[in-house]
């Protein structure tokens, strides 16, 4: 017996049919028309002028073209909707980031231009920079496939392999085998704070015992290269290789091949009334269930929409969202992953989303909503009205993320631009600076004012830099204040600390709490060490930086680091003494083994975040 489902869509006869044709919003890929008939009577639709009569329509028949899936996807095609993967735990996140880094490096290699041909390379003698002559090639455990839709690799690109090394202070780093003294224009990656260096080293050096241990643990958790792939995509998808990496039967890491594996029995019938004014509806009938799961829409929703904090706030409320990752429109409904479909809906509800408009009152509403967000997500910082003696009151709106505040205070040369064109009756004020480390110009503050007097600009500058200074307050009072806050929360709690079962929660000191939840921002730590360059020699500063480690250093290495710092002069001694003060919570915020934070949680958190639990 044939199954069928009917849908009826309301249309607006005054609008062109292509803009509201439901055919363009179907998640599945549809083939070419299988037949078109005219003046077909459809009993699902009713005429507005005569009741009970069938409506003459144009009938269009289309078929589902099925789907594609990865050749490592061994599951039987099913029409059942795939469940959304839950937020990964800390260990899973670190594992996946490490594997992704290794695969990306093997795929892209050294991005710099080749200086000499491969046969002309002279093996480098052992030195302080690296000793790579005996390091095995990671390519033995990795298979590179070429995506026919991807760009060809530049023939002039450096052919050198990327190797894993450690320096004299046991810090891990990656570099091209051709990088050496006098030849520095090659890949060099030092900051591996969020990567599992043990697993990464095993991947690069071919330590199958360690690799097997990690990947079998991942397999038990339902992820990793040993787990069958679950990638399903539209039949019209152009890519030929899967985004995920898998272990093939030879034990090599390789990307799966996207294959068209199913013919779907589902058929679609579209009924378009001959007189859209008399019957402003379109009927769609789908016969036979799909033989496969729903593919991900081919056209992703614009990224800028997912960066809009007010949109994400509303989406979280609507979904009752409780996961750590941010929701997307596809979590609301898979079809909303289509750009055009989402765009039409956005246009229709814009007035509902902004009932107060997009002027000053609308900005006040947005500011009040964003005040409830985590600090790092707040963009609209202030929406104020100021009275200046002898002048009319003026409105002030300042927009800047806390991350922009840090950039503002770092810059030495800024440019200020004002515009009267983009926002009617408002002067748009923009502070911009060039950052050589990013090789680009970055906006570090944006504001809107409706007055041009010098007094107004004085208030503007005071508020912008006041916000920036509050955002970047890095003195000890901030951290200790957080520790005291945690202490106050635990005063009435029973039970013992999960990391030290001999200590009751209500007896933990502010320093104890900081050791369990606080770590320094790595970028700020780096900058503060760099600021000592006029007082501390390079070798001592390198030792200081070596303390910023998530993994426990060998005892001999740690002892060497401490001795190097203590022998580096008064500034270095004071620096280390400061880290050991107050029960050493500051040292624990740098060197993870001194803290109580588990290593996988430490690595899973962004290294530039001040708080981590």
Coordinates of C-alpha atoms in Angstrom, one line a residue:
X1 CA 0.0 0.0 0.0
X2 CA 1.3 3.4 -1.0
X3 CA 1.8 6.0 1.8
X4 CA 1.4 9.7 1.2
X5 CA 1.6 12.9 3.1
X6 CA -0.1 16.2 1.9
X7 CA 1.0 19.8 2.8
X8 CA -0.9 22.9 1.9
X9 CA 1.0 26.3 1.7
X10 CA -0.7 29.7 1.7
X11 CA 0.6 32.1 -1.0
X12 CA 0.4 35.8 -1.8
X13 CA -0.9 36.3 -5.3
X14 CA 0.7 39.7 -5.5
X15 CA 4.2 38.3 -5.1
X16 CA 6.1 36.3 -7.8
X17 CA 5.7 32.6 -7.6
X18 CA 9.4 31.8 -7.5
X19 CA 9.8 33.7 -4.3
X20 CA 7.2 31.6 -2.5
X21 CA 7.3 28.2 -4.3
X22 CA 7.7 25.5 -1.6
X23 CA 9.7 23.5 -4.1
X24 CA 12.7 25.7 -3.3
X25 CA 12.4 25.0 0.4
X26 CA 12.4 21.2 0.4
X27 CA 15.4 19.8 2.3
X28 CA 15.9 16.9 -0.1
X29 CA 17.5 17.2 -3.6
X30 CA 14.8 16.9 -6.3
X31 CA 15.5 15.7 -9.8
X32 CA 14.3 16.9 -13.1
X33 CA 10.5 17.0 -13.6
X34 CA 9.1 13.6 -14.3
X35 CA 6.0 15.0 -16.0
X36 CA 3.8 18.1 -16.1
X37 CA 0.0 18.1 -16.6
X38 CA -2.3 21.0 -17.0
X39 CA -5.9 21.5 -15.8
X40 CA -5.6 18.7 -13.3
X41 CA -8.4 18.8 -10.6
X42 CA -7.1 18.9 -7.1
X43 CA -9.6 18.1 -4.3
X44 CA -7.2 19.2 -1.6
X45 CA -7.6 22.9 -2.5
X46 CA -10.8 24.9 -2.4
X47 CA -11.9 27.9 -4.4
X48 CA -12.8 31.1 -2.6
X49 CA -15.7 31.9 -5.1
X50 CA -17.3 28.4 -5.2
X51 CA -17.3 25.9 -2.4
X52 CA -16.9 22.2 -2.8
X53 CA -15.5 22.2 -6.3
X54 CA -12.1 20.8 -7.2
X55 CA -9.6 23.4 -8.2
X56 CA -8.0 23.1 -11.7
X57 CA -4.2 23.1 -11.3
X58 CA -0.9 22.6 -13.0
X59 CA 0.5 19.3 -11.7
X60 CA 4.3 18.9 -11.6
X61 CA 5.9 15.6 -10.5
X62 CA 9.5 15.4 -9.1
X63 CA 11.4 12.6 -7.5
X64 CA 13.9 12.6 -4.6
X65 CA 17.4 11.9 -5.9
X66 CA 18.5 10.1 -2.7
X67 CA 21.6 11.1 -0.8
X68 CA 25.4 10.6 -0.6
X69 CA 27.3 9.2 2.3
X70 CA 30.9 8.4 3.3
X71 CA 32.2 5.0 2.3
X72 CA 33.1 4.5 6.0
X73 CA 29.4 4.9 6.8
X74 CA 28.4 1.3 7.2
X75 CA 24.9 2.0 8.6
X76 CA 21.8 0.9 6.7
X77 CA 20.0 3.8 5.1
X78 CA 17.1 4.8 7.1
X79 CA 14.4 7.6 7.0
X80 CA 14.8 8.0 10.8
X81 CA 16.1 11.4 11.7
X82 CA 19.7 11.4 13.0
X83 CA 20.0 12.5 16.6
X84 CA 22.1 15.6 17.2
X85 CA 25.4 14.8 18.9
X86 CA 25.6 16.0 22.4
X87 CA 28.2 18.5 23.5
X88 CA 31.5 16.7 23.7
X89 CA 33.2 16.3 27.1
X90 CA 36.6 17.9 27.7
X91 CA 38.7 14.8 26.8
X92 CA 36.8 14.3 23.6
X93 CA 37.2 17.9 22.6
X94 CA 41.0 17.8 23.2
X95 CA 41.3 14.5 21.3
X96 CA 39.4 15.8 18.3
X97 CA 41.4 19.1 18.2
X98 CA 44.6 17.1 18.4
X99 CA 43.6 14.7 15.6
X100 CA 42.3 17.6 13.5
X101 CA 45.6 19.5 13.8
X102 CA 47.6 16.5 12.8
X103 CA 45.4 15.8 9.8
X104 CA 45.4 19.4 8.7
X105 CA 49.2 19.6 8.9
X106 CA 49.6 16.4 6.9
X107 CA 47.1 17.7 4.3
X108 CA 48.6 21.1 3.8
X109 CA 52.3 20.6 4.8
X110 CA 54.6 23.6 5.0
X111 CA 52.8 26.6 3.4
X112 CA 56.0 28.5 2.6
X113 CA 57.7 28.6 -0.7
X114 CA 60.4 26.1 -1.4
X115 CA 63.9 27.5 -1.2
X116 CA 65.7 24.6 -2.8
X117 CA 64.6 21.4 -4.4
X118 CA 64.2 18.3 -2.1
X119 CA 67.3 16.6 -3.5
X120 CA 69.4 19.6 -2.7
X121 CA 68.5 19.7 1.0
X122 CA 71.5 18.9 3.2
X123 CA 70.6 17.0 6.4
X124 CA 70.8 19.3 9.4
X125 CA 73.3 18.5 12.1
X126 CA 72.0 18.2 15.6
X127 CA 71.5 21.7 17.1
X128 CA 69.5 23.6 19.7
X129 CA 66.9 24.3 17.1
X130 CA 65.9 20.7 16.3
X131 CA 67.3 17.2 15.9
X132 CA 65.1 15.6 13.3
X133 CA 67.3 13.3 11.3
X134 CA 66.1 10.2 13.2
X135 CA 62.4 11.2 13.4
X136 CA 60.2 8.9 11.3
X137 CA 57.9 10.2 8.6
X138 CA 54.3 10.6 9.8
X139 CA 53.2 10.0 6.2
X140 CA 53.6 6.3 6.8
X141 CA 50.4 6.3 8.9
X142 CA 48.6 8.9 6.7
X143 CA 47.0 8.6 3.3
X144 CA 46.5 11.9 1.3
X145 CA 43.6 11.9 -1.1
X146 CA 42.8 14.7 -3.5
X147 CA 39.4 16.3 -3.6
X148 CA 38.5 17.0 -7.2
X149 CA 36.7 20.2 -6.1
X150 CA 39.6 21.5 -4.1
X151 CA 42.4 23.8 -5.4
X152 CA 45.5 22.2 -6.7
X153 CA 48.6 22.4 -4.4
X154 CA 51.1 25.0 -5.4
X155 CA 54.1 23.3 -7.2
X156 CA 56.4 25.9 -5.6
X157 CA 55.3 25.0 -2.1
X158 CA 57.9 23.6 0.3
X159 CA 57.9 19.8 0.1
X160 CA 59.4 19.4 3.6
X161 CA 57.7 17.1 6.1
X162 CA 56.4 18.5 9.4
X163 CA 58.1 17.0 12.5
X164 CA 57.3 17.0 16.3
X165 CA 60.1 18.3 18.6
X166 CA 60.8 19.4 22.1
X167 CA 63.1 22.1 23.3
X168 CA 65.6 22.0 26.2
X169 CA 62.8 22.9 28.6
X170 CA 60.6 20.0 27.3
X171 CA 58.2 22.4 25.5
X172 CA 56.6 20.7 22.4
X173 CA 56.6 22.4 19.0
X174 CA 56.1 21.6 15.3
X175 CA 58.3 22.7 12.5
X176 CA 59.2 22.0 8.9
X177 CA 62.3 19.8 8.5
X178 CA 63.9 22.5 6.3
X179 CA 63.7 25.1 9.0
X180 CA 67.1 25.8 10.4
X181 CA 69.5 28.6 11.1
X182 CA 69.5 31.0 8.1
X183 CA 66.3 29.4 6.7
X184 CA 63.5 30.5 9.0
X185 CA 60.8 31.0 6.4
X186 CA 59.2 27.6 7.1
X187 CA 56.3 26.4 9.3
X188 CA 56.9 26.7 13.0
X189 CA 54.1 26.1 15.6
X190 CA 54.9 26.8 19.2
X191 CA 51.6 27.4 21.0
X192 CA 50.1 23.9 21.6
X193 CA 48.4 24.8 24.9
X194 CA 45.0 23.2 23.9
X195 CA 46.5 20.1 22.2
X196 CA 47.3 16.7 23.8
X197 CA 51.1 16.6 23.1
X198 CA 51.4 12.9 24.0
X199 CA 48.9 11.8 21.4
X200 CA 50.2 14.4 18.9
X201 CA 53.8 13.1 19.4
X202 CA 52.6 9.5 18.9
X203 CA 50.9 10.5 15.6
X204 CA 54.0 12.2 14.3
X205 CA 56.5 9.6 15.5
X206 CA 54.4 6.5 14.7
X207 CA 54.0 5.2 18.2
X208 CA 51.3 2.7 17.5
X209 CA 50.9 1.5 21.1
X210 CA 50.1 5.0 22.3
X211 CA 47.9 5.7 19.2
X212 CA 45.9 2.5 19.8
X213 CA 45.4 3.4 23.5
X214 CA 44.0 6.8 22.7
X215 CA 41.9 5.8 19.7
X216 CA 40.4 2.8 21.5
X217 CA 39.4 5.0 24.4
X218 CA 37.8 7.4 21.9
X219 CA 36.0 4.4 20.2
X220 CA 34.6 3.4 23.6
X221 CA 33.2 6.9 23.8
X222 CA 31.6 6.8 20.4
X223 CA 33.9 9.0 18.4
X224 CA 37.3 9.0 16.8
X225 CA 38.8 7.5 13.6
X226 CA 37.8 3.9 14.5
X227 CA 34.0 4.7 14.7
X228 CA 31.9 4.2 11.6
X229 CA 31.2 7.6 9.9
X230 CA 27.7 9.1 10.1
X231 CA 28.1 11.7 7.4
X232 CA 25.1 12.0 5.0
X233 CA 24.8 14.8 2.5
X234 CA 22.6 15.9 -0.4
X235 CA 22.9 14.1 -3.7
X236 CA 23.8 17.4 -5.3
X237 CA 26.8 17.9 -2.9
X238 CA 29.9 18.6 -5.0
X239 CA 32.6 17.5 -2.6
X240 CA 34.2 14.1 -3.2
X241 CA 35.8 13.5 0.2
X242 CA 34.4 13.3 3.7
X243 CA 35.5 15.9 6.3
X244 CA 36.2 13.2 8.8
X245 CA 39.3 11.0 9.0
X246 CA 39.2 7.3 9.5
X247 CA 41.5 4.3 9.9
X248 CA 41.4 2.1 6.9
X249 CA 42.1 -1.6 6.9
X250 CA 45.9 -0.9 6.6
X251 CA 45.8 1.3 9.7
X252 CA 46.3 4.5 7.8
X253 CA 44.4 7.7 8.5
X254 CA 42.4 8.7 5.5
X255 CA 39.4 10.8 4.5
X256 CA 36.4 8.8 3.4
X257 CA 35.1 9.0 -0.2
X258 CA 31.6 10.5 -0.7
X259 CA 29.5 8.0 -2.7
X260 CA 25.9 8.1 -4.1
X261 CA 24.6 5.0 -2.6
X262 CA 20.8 5.0 -2.6
X263 CA 17.8 5.4 -4.9
X264 CA 15.0 6.9 -3.0
X265 CA 11.4 5.8 -3.8
X266 CA 9.9 9.1 -2.5
X267 CA 8.0 11.1 -5.2
X268 CA 6.6 14.6 -5.0
X269 CA 3.6 16.1 -6.6
X270 CA 3.1 19.9 -6.7
X271 CA -0.3 21.4 -7.5
X272 CA -0.4 25.1 -8.7
X273 CA -3.9 26.6 -9.1
X274 CA -4.6 28.1 -12.5
X275 CA -6.1 31.1 -10.7
X276 CA -4.0 32.1 -7.8
X277 CA -6.3 34.9 -6.8
X278 CA -9.3 32.5 -6.5
X279 CA -7.2 29.9 -4.6
X280 CA -4.1 31.4 -2.9
X281 CA -2.7 28.0 -1.9
X282 CA -0.2 25.4 -3.2
X283 CA -0.6 21.7 -2.5
X284 CA 2.3 19.3 -2.1
X285 CA 2.0 15.5 -1.9
X286 CA 4.9 13.3 -1.0
X287 CA 4.4 9.6 -1.8
X288 CA 6.4 6.8 -0.2
X289 CA 8.8 7.4 2.8
X290 CA 12.4 8.3 2.2
X291 CA 14.9 5.5 2.3
X292 CA 17.6 7.6 4.0
X293 CA 18.1 10.1 6.8
X294 CA 17.7 13.8 6.3
X295 CA 20.8 15.3 4.6
X296 CA 22.3 18.5 5.9
X297 CA 21.2 21.5 3.7
X298 CA 23.8 22.4 1.1
X299 CA 23.7 26.2 1.6
X300 CA 24.7 27.0 5.2
X301 CA 23.0 29.9 7.1
X302 CA 25.2 33.0 6.9
X303 CA 27.9 33.0 9.6
X304 CA 27.2 36.6 10.5
X305 CA 23.8 35.6 11.8
X306 CA 25.3 33.1 14.2
X307 CA 27.6 35.8 15.5
X308 CA 24.7 38.0 16.4
X309 CA 24.3 37.8 20.2
X310 CA 20.7 39.0 20.3
X311 CA 19.7 36.4 17.7
X312 CA 21.4 33.6 19.7
X313 CA 19.8 34.8 22.9
X314 CA 16.3 34.5 21.4
X315 CA 17.1 31.2 19.8
X316 CA 18.3 29.8 23.1
X317 CA 15.1 30.9 24.8
X318 CA 12.9 29.5 22.1
X319 CA 14.6 26.1 22.1
X320 CA 15.1 25.9 25.9
X321 CA 18.7 25.4 25.1
X322 CA 20.9 23.8 27.8
X323 CA 23.9 22.6 25.8
X324 CA 27.3 24.3 26.0
X325 CA 27.6 24.8 22.2
X326 CA 25.7 27.6 20.6
X327 CA 22.5 26.6 18.8
X328 CA 22.0 27.1 15.1
X329 CA 18.9 27.5 13.0
X330 CA 19.2 23.9 11.9
X331 CA 18.6 22.9 15.5
X332 CA 15.2 24.6 15.2
X333 CA 14.4 22.9 11.9
X334 CA 16.7 21.3 9.4
X335 CA 15.3 23.3 6.5
X336 CA 16.4 26.5 8.1
X337 CA 19.9 25.7 7.1
X338 CA 19.0 26.9 3.6
X339 CA 20.1 30.6 3.2
X340 CA 17.2 31.7 1.0
X341 CA 14.6 30.1 3.1
X342 CA 16.0 31.6 6.3
X343 CA 16.3 35.0 4.6
X344 CA 12.7 35.2 3.7
X345 CA 11.6 34.4 7.2
X346 CA 13.9 36.9 8.7
X347 CA 12.5 39.6 6.4
X348 CA 9.0 38.9 7.5
X349 CA 9.6 38.9 11.3
X350 CA 12.1 41.8 11.5
X351 CA 9.4 44.2 12.7
X352 CA 8.4 41.6 15.4
X353 CA 11.9 41.1 16.6
X354 CA 12.6 44.8 16.8
X355 CA 9.2 46.3 18.0
X356 CA 11.0 49.4 19.2
X357 CA 12.8 49.9 15.9
X358 CA 16.5 50.1 15.4
X359 CA 17.0 53.6 16.8
X360 CA 17.9 54.7 20.3
X361 CA 14.9 52.9 22.0
X362 CA 15.7 49.7 20.1
X363 CA 19.4 50.0 21.2
X364 CA 18.3 50.4 24.8
X365 CA 16.2 47.2 24.6
X366 CA 19.1 45.3 23.0
X367 CA 21.5 46.6 25.7
X368 CA 19.2 45.4 28.5
X369 CA 19.0 41.9 26.9
X370 CA 22.8 41.7 26.3
X371 CA 23.4 42.7 29.9
X372 CA 22.2 39.2 30.9
X373 CA 24.8 37.4 28.7
X374 CA 28.2 36.3 29.8
X375 CA 30.6 39.2 29.8
X376 CA 32.7 38.0 26.8
X377 CA 29.6 38.0 24.6
X378 CA 28.3 41.5 25.4
X379 CA 28.7 43.9 22.5
X380 CA 26.4 46.8 23.3
X381 CA 28.1 48.2 26.4
X382 CA 26.2 51.3 27.1
X383 CA 23.1 53.2 25.8
X384 CA 23.0 56.5 27.7
X385 CA 21.7 60.0 27.6
X386 CA 23.9 62.8 29.0
X387 CA 23.1 66.3 30.0
X388 CA 25.8 68.9 29.3
X389 CA 25.4 72.4 30.7
X390 CA 24.5 74.9 28.1
X391 CA 23.8 72.2 25.5
X392 CA 20.9 69.9 24.6
X393 CA 21.0 66.4 26.0
X394 CA 22.7 63.9 23.7
X395 CA 22.5 60.2 23.2
X396 CA 25.6 57.9 23.4
X397 CA 25.8 54.2 22.3
X398 CA 29.1 52.3 22.6
X399 CA 29.7 48.9 21.1
X400 CA 32.8 46.8 21.8
X401 CA 33.5 43.3 22.9
X402 CA 35.9 42.8 25.9
X403 CA 38.3 41.4 23.4
X404 CA 38.3 44.6 21.5
X405 CA 39.1 46.4 24.8
X406 CA 42.4 44.5 25.1
X407 CA 43.3 45.4 21.5
X408 CA 42.5 49.1 22.2
X409 CA 44.9 49.3 25.1
X410 CA 47.6 47.4 23.3
X411 CA 47.7 49.6 20.2
X412 CA 50.2 52.6 19.9
X413 CA 48.8 54.3 16.8
X414 CA 45.1 54.6 16.2
X415 CA 43.0 56.2 13.4
X416 CA 39.6 57.6 14.1
X417 CA 36.9 57.7 11.4
X418 CA 33.4 59.3 11.6
X419 CA 30.5 58.7 9.2
X420 CA 27.1 60.3 8.7
X421 CA 25.9 58.1 6.0
X422 CA 25.1 54.6 7.4
X423 CA 22.8 55.6 10.2
X424 CA 20.3 58.4 9.7
X425 CA 20.7 61.3 12.2
X426 CA 23.6 59.6 13.9
X427 CA 27.3 60.1 13.7
X428 CA 29.1 56.8 13.6
X429 CA 32.4 56.9 15.5
X430 CA 35.0 54.2 14.8
X431 CA 38.5 53.6 16.3
X432 CA 40.7 51.5 14.2
X433 CA 44.3 50.3 14.5
X434 CA 46.8 48.3 12.5
X435 CA 48.1 45.1 14.1
X436 CA 51.2 43.7 12.4
X437 CA 50.8 40.4 14.1
X438 CA 47.5 39.9 12.3
X439 CA 48.6 41.8 9.2
X440 CA 45.3 43.6 9.1
X441 CA 43.5 46.6 10.4
X442 CA 41.1 45.9 13.3
X443 CA 38.2 48.0 14.6
X444 CA 38.7 48.2 18.4
X445 CA 35.7 50.4 19.3
X446 CA 32.5 51.6 17.6
X447 CA 30.1 54.3 19.0
X448 CA 27.1 56.4 17.9
X449 CA 26.5 60.0 19.0
X450 CA 24.0 62.6 17.9
X451 CA 26.1 65.7 18.7
X452 CA 29.5 66.9 17.5
X453 CA 30.6 69.3 20.3
X454 CA 34.0 68.9 22.0
X455 CA 32.3 68.3 25.3
X456 CA 30.4 65.4 23.8
X457 CA 33.6 63.9 22.4
X458 CA 35.2 64.2 25.8
X459 CA 32.5 62.2 27.4
X460 CA 32.8 59.7 24.5
X461 CA 36.5 59.1 25.0
X462 CA 36.1 58.9 28.8
X463 CA 33.4 56.2 28.5
X464 CA 35.3 54.2 25.8
X465 CA 38.6 54.0 27.7
X466 CA 36.7 53.5 31.0
X467 CA 35.1 50.4 29.6
X468 CA 38.4 49.2 28.1
X469 CA 40.3 49.6 31.4
X470 CA 37.5 47.8 33.3
X471 CA 37.6 45.0 30.8
X472 CA 41.4 44.5 31.0
X473 CA 41.9 44.8 34.7
X474 CA 44.5 42.1 35.3
X475 CA 45.7 42.9 38.9
X476 CA 45.6 40.4 41.7
X477 CA 42.5 42.0 43.2
X478 CA 40.4 40.6 40.4
X479 CA 41.5 37.0 40.9
X480 CA 41.4 37.1 44.7
X481 CA 38.0 38.7 44.5
X482 CA 36.8 35.7 42.5
X483 CA 38.3 33.4 45.1
X484 CA 36.5 35.2 47.9
X485 CA 33.2 35.0 45.9
X486 CA 33.7 31.2 45.6
X487 CA 34.4 31.0 49.3
X488 CA 31.2 32.8 50.1
X489 CA 29.2 30.4 48.0
X490 CA 30.6 27.4 49.9
X491 CA 30.1 28.7 53.4
X492 CA 26.8 26.9 53.8
X493 CA 27.7 23.8 51.8
X494 CA 28.3 20.4 53.3
X495 CA 30.6 17.8 51.9
X496 CA 34.2 17.7 50.8
X497 CA 36.2 18.9 47.9
X498 CA 36.2 16.4 45.0
X499 CA 39.9 17.0 44.4
X500 CA 41.0 16.8 48.0
X501 CA 38.6 14.7 50.1
X502 CA 40.3 15.7 53.3
X503 CA 39.2 19.3 53.0
X504 CA 35.5 20.3 53.7
X505 CA 34.1 22.8 51.2
X506 CA 33.3 25.4 53.8
X507 CA 37.0 25.5 54.9
X508 CA 38.5 26.2 51.5
X509 CA 40.4 29.5 51.4
X510 CA 40.2 31.9 48.4
X511 CA 43.6 30.5 47.3
X512 CA 42.2 27.0 47.5
X513 CA 39.3 27.9 45.2
X514 CA 41.6 29.6 42.7
X515 CA 43.7 26.5 42.5
X516 CA 40.5 24.6 41.5
X517 CA 39.1 26.9 38.9
X518 CA 41.4 29.7 37.8
X519 CA 44.1 29.9 35.1
X520 CA 45.9 32.9 33.6
X521 CA 45.1 34.1 30.1
X522 CA 48.1 32.8 28.1
X523 CA 48.3 35.8 25.8
X524 CA 48.4 38.2 28.8
X525 CA 51.0 36.0 30.5
X526 CA 53.2 36.0 27.3
X527 CA 52.9 39.8 27.1
X528 CA 53.9 40.3 30.8
X529 CA 56.9 38.1 30.4
X530 CA 57.9 39.9 27.2
X531 CA 57.7 43.2 29.1
X532 CA 60.6 42.0 31.3
X533 CA 63.0 41.9 28.3
X534 CA 64.9 45.0 29.4
X535 CA 65.6 43.5 32.8
X536 CA 65.7 39.7 32.1
X537 CA 67.9 37.9 29.5
X538 CA 66.3 35.7 26.8
X539 CA 67.2 32.4 28.3
X540 CA 65.5 33.3 31.6
X541 CA 62.4 34.5 29.8
X542 CA 62.3 31.3 27.9
X543 CA 62.4 29.4 31.2
X544 CA 59.5 31.6 32.5
X545 CA 57.4 30.8 29.4
X546 CA 58.2 27.1 29.9
X547 CA 56.2 27.1 33.1
X548 CA 53.0 27.7 31.1
X549 CA 52.4 24.0 30.7
X550 CA 49.3 21.8 31.0
X551 CA 51.4 18.6 31.3
X552 CA 53.7 17.8 34.2
X553 CA 57.3 18.4 33.3
X554 CA 60.0 15.8 34.2
X555 CA 61.4 16.6 37.6
X556 CA 64.9 17.3 36.3
X557 CA 63.5 19.8 33.7
X558 CA 61.3 21.6 36.3
X559 CA 64.2 21.9 38.7
X560 CA 66.4 23.3 35.8
X561 CA 63.7 25.9 35.0
X562 CA 63.3 27.1 38.6
X563 CA 67.1 27.3 39.0
X564 CA 67.4 29.3 35.7
X565 CA 64.8 31.8 36.8
X566 CA 66.2 32.2 40.3
X567 CA 69.6 32.8 38.8
X568 CA 68.3 35.4 36.4
X569 CA 68.7 38.5 38.6
X570 CA 66.5 40.5 41.0
X571 CA 63.6 41.0 38.6
X572 CA 63.4 37.3 37.8
X573 CA 63.6 36.3 41.4
X574 CA 60.8 38.8 42.3
X575 CA 58.7 37.5 39.5
X576 CA 59.0 33.9 40.7
X577 CA 58.5 34.9 44.4
X578 CA 55.3 36.6 43.4
X579 CA 54.0 33.4 41.7
X580 CA 54.8 31.4 44.8
X581 CA 53.1 33.8 47.3
X582 CA 49.7 33.2 48.8
X583 CA 50.0 29.5 48.8
X584 CA 51.2 29.5 45.2
X585 CA 47.8 30.0 43.5
X586 CA 49.4 32.2 40.9
X587 CA 51.9 29.6 39.9
X588 CA 49.1 27.0 39.8
X589 CA 47.3 29.4 37.3
X590 CA 50.3 29.0 35.0
X591 CA 51.6 25.5 35.6
X592 CA 48.7 23.1 35.6
X593 CA 50.3 20.3 37.7
X594 CA 50.3 22.8 40.7
X595 CA 46.6 23.3 40.4
X596 CA 43.7 21.0 41.0
X597 CA 42.2 21.3 37.5
X598 CA 42.2 18.0 35.5
X599 CA 44.5 18.2 32.5
X600 CA 41.7 17.4 29.9
X601 CA 39.6 20.3 31.3
X602 CA 42.6 22.6 31.2
X603 CA 43.3 21.8 27.6
X604 CA 39.7 21.9 26.5
X605 CA 39.2 25.4 27.6
X606 CA 40.5 28.3 25.4
X607 CA 44.0 29.2 26.4
X608 CA 43.0 32.9 26.3
X609 CA 40.2 32.5 28.8
X610 CA 40.7 33.8 32.3
X611 CA 38.4 31.3 34.0
X612 CA 38.3 27.6 33.6
X613 CA 36.5 24.9 35.5

